[in-house]
C-alpha positions in Angstrom: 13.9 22.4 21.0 13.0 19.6 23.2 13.7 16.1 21.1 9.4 15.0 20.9 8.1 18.6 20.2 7.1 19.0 16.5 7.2 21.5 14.7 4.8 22.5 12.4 6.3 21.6 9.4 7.4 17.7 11.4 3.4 17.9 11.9 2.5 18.3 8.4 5.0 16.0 7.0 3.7 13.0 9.4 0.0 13.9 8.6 0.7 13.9 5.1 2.5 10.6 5.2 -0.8 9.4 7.4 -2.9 10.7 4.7 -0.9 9.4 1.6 -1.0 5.9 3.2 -4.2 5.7 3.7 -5.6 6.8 0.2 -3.1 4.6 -1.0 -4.4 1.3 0.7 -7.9 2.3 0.4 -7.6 2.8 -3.6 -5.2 -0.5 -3.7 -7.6 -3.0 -1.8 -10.1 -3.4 -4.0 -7.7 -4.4 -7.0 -5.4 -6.3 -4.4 -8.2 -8.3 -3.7 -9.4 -9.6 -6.9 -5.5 -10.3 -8.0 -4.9 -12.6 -5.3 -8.2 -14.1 -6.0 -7.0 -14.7 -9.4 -3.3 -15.5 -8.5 -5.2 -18.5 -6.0 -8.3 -19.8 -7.6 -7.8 -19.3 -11.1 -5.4 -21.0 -14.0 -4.6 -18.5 -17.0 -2.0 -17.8 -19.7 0.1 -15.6 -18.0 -0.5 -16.4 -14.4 3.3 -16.8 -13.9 3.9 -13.2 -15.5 1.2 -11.4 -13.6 2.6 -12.6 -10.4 5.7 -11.9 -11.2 4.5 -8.1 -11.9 2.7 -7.9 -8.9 5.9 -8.7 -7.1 8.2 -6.8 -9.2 8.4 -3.5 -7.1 9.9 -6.0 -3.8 12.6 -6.9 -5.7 13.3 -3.4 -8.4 15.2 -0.7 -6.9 12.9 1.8 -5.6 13.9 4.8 -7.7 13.8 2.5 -11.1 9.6 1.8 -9.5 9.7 5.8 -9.1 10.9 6.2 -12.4 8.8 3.8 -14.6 6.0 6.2 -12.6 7.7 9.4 -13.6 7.6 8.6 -17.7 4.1 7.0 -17.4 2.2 9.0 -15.3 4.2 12.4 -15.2 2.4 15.3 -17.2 4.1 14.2 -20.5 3.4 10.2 -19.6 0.9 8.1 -21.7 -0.8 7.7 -18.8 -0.8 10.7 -16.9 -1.5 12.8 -20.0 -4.4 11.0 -20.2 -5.7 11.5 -17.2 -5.2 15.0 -16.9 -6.5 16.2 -20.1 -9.9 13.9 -19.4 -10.2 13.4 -15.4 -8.2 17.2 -14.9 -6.1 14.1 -12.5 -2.1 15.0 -11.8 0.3 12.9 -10.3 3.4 14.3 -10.8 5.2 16.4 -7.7 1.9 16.3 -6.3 0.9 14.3 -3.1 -1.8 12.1 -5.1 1.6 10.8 -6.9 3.3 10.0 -3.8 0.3 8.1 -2.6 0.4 6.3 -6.1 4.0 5.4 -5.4 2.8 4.2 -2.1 0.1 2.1 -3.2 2.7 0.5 -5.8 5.3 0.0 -3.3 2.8 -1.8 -0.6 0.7 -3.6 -3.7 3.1 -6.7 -3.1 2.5 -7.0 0.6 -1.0 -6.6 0.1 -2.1 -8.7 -2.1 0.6 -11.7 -0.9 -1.5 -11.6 2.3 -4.9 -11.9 0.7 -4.0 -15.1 -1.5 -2.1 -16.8 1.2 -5.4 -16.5 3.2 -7.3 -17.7 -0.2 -5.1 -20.6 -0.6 -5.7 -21.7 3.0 -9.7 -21.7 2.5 -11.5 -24.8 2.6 -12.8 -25.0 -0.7 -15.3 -27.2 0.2 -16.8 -25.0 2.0 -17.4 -23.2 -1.2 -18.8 -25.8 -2.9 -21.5 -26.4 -0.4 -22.7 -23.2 -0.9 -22.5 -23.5 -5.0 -24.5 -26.9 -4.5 -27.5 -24.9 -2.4 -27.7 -22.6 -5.6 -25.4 -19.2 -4.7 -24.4 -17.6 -7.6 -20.7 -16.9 -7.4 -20.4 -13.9 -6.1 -22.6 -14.4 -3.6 -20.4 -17.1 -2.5 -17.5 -14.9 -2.6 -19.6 -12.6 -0.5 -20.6 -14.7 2.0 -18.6 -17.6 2.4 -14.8 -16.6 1.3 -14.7 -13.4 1.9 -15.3 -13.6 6.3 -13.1 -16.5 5.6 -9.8 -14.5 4.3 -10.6 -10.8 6.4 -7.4 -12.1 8.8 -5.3 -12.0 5.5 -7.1 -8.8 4.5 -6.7 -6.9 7.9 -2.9 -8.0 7.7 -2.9 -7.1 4.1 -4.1 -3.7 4.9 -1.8 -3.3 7.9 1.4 -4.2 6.3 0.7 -2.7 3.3 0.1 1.0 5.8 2.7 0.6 7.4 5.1 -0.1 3.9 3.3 3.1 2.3 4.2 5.1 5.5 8.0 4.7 5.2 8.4 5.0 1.1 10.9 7.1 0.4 12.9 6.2 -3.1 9.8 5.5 -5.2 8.1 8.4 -4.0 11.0 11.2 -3.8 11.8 10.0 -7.3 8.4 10.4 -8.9 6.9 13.4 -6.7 10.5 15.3 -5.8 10.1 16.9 -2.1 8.0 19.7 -2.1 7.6 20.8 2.1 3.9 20.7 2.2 2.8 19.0 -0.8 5.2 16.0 -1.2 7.6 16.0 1.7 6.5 12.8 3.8 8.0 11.5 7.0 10.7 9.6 4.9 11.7 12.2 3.2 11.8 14.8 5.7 14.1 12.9 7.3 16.8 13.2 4.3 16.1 16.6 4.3 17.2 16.9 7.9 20.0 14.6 7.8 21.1 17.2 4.9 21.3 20.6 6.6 23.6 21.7 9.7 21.6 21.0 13.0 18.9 18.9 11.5 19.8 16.2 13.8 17.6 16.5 16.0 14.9 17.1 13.7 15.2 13.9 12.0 16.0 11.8 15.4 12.5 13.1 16.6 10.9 11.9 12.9 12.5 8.4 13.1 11.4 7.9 16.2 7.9 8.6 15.1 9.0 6.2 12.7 9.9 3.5 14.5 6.8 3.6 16.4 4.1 3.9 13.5 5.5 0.9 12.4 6.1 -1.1 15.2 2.2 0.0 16.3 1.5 -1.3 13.0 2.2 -4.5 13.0 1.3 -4.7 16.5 -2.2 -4.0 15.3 -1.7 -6.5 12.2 -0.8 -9.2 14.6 -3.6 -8.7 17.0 -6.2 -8.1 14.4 -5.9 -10.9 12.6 -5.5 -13.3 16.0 -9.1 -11.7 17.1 -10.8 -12.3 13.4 -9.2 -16.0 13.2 -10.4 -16.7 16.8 -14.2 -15.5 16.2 -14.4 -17.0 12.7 -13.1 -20.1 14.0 -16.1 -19.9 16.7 -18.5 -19.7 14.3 
């Protein structure tokens, strides 16, 4: 088979892995924003610990991440007991857990991104806006928020392309089931496991290589173009 024709089950595992990384950042944004938010504007018992949790997964071993998943949200988890006896919700060996893993791998990159942008933020530019009578949020709306969105498009990006090439959190937690689990990362163990598979997983780390690079291509361009038209406002 020639070395960039897919087959079908290549096509499904690099669809799945575009699908788990998506659903993973979209779900992670939200919550990655108001962390950094807190992590840069506010002062709290426990600051220190909550940014060392957010962090955390950079530095664990990615199968202890998949793990602590696997014993709180597996079937007989706390967690995941919970949600499937309420919400009818399962993570374990199913893709939604590998895009959990995913969003818990990429959390870090994420939400590092956003609060670098908050911390850069002319603050007084906030204030002006408090002194004029805008309600908080609406400040946040309005005034930070276009503010940080090159730190959020870079966020996002990153955080994509770290979600697309999980492989120890998300093997760990969600095993690799062809069709249901098996992402681009791990079909590429698979293949380097089997006689003949070379070629296979060549073809899968070049798509690899390439989603990633595109990525933070993309991240790099993105947030150029945002800083250049907010700064021409």
């Amino acid at each position: 088979m020639p070395l960039l024709t897919l087959t079908a089950e290549e096509w499904t595992a690099m669809l799945l892995s575009l699908k788990v990384a998506a659903v993973a950042v979209a779900f992670s944004l939200p919550l990655g924003i108001v962390v950094a938010w807190l992590l840069s504007r506010r002062d709290f018992w426990g600051k220190t610990l909550l940014n060392g949790l957010v962090h955390l997964p950079l530095i664990l071993p990615p199968v202890v991440t998949g793990y602590l998943l696997l014993i709180s949200f597996g079937r007989r988890g706390p967690v995941g007991a919970f949600l499937e006896q309420t919400l009818g919700l399962t993570f374990s060996f199913r893709w939604t857990g590998a895009a959990l893993a995913a969003a818990v791998m990429g959390f870090p990159l994420l939400v590092r991104s956003i609060r670098l942008s908050l911390d850069a933020v002319d603050q007084r530019l906030e204030a002006a806006a408090s002194t004029l009578g805008a309600p908080p949020p609406i400040v946040f709306l309005t005034v930070t928020l276009p503010l940080v969105l090159p730190g959020i498009a870079a966020g996002v990006i990153l955080a994509f392309a770290k979600s697309m090439g999980e492989f120890g959190a998300t093997i760990t937690f969600v095993s690799n089931i062809p069709g249901e689990t098996q992402t681009l990362a791990s079909a590429i163990y698979t293949y380097t496991q089997v006689p003949g598979g070379d070629l296979a997983a060549m073809r899968l780390t070049l798509i690899s290589i390439a989603l990633s690079l595109a990525a933070l291509i993309a991240s790099e361009i993105l947030s150029r173009r945002l800083a250049a038209r907010l700064g021409a406002l």
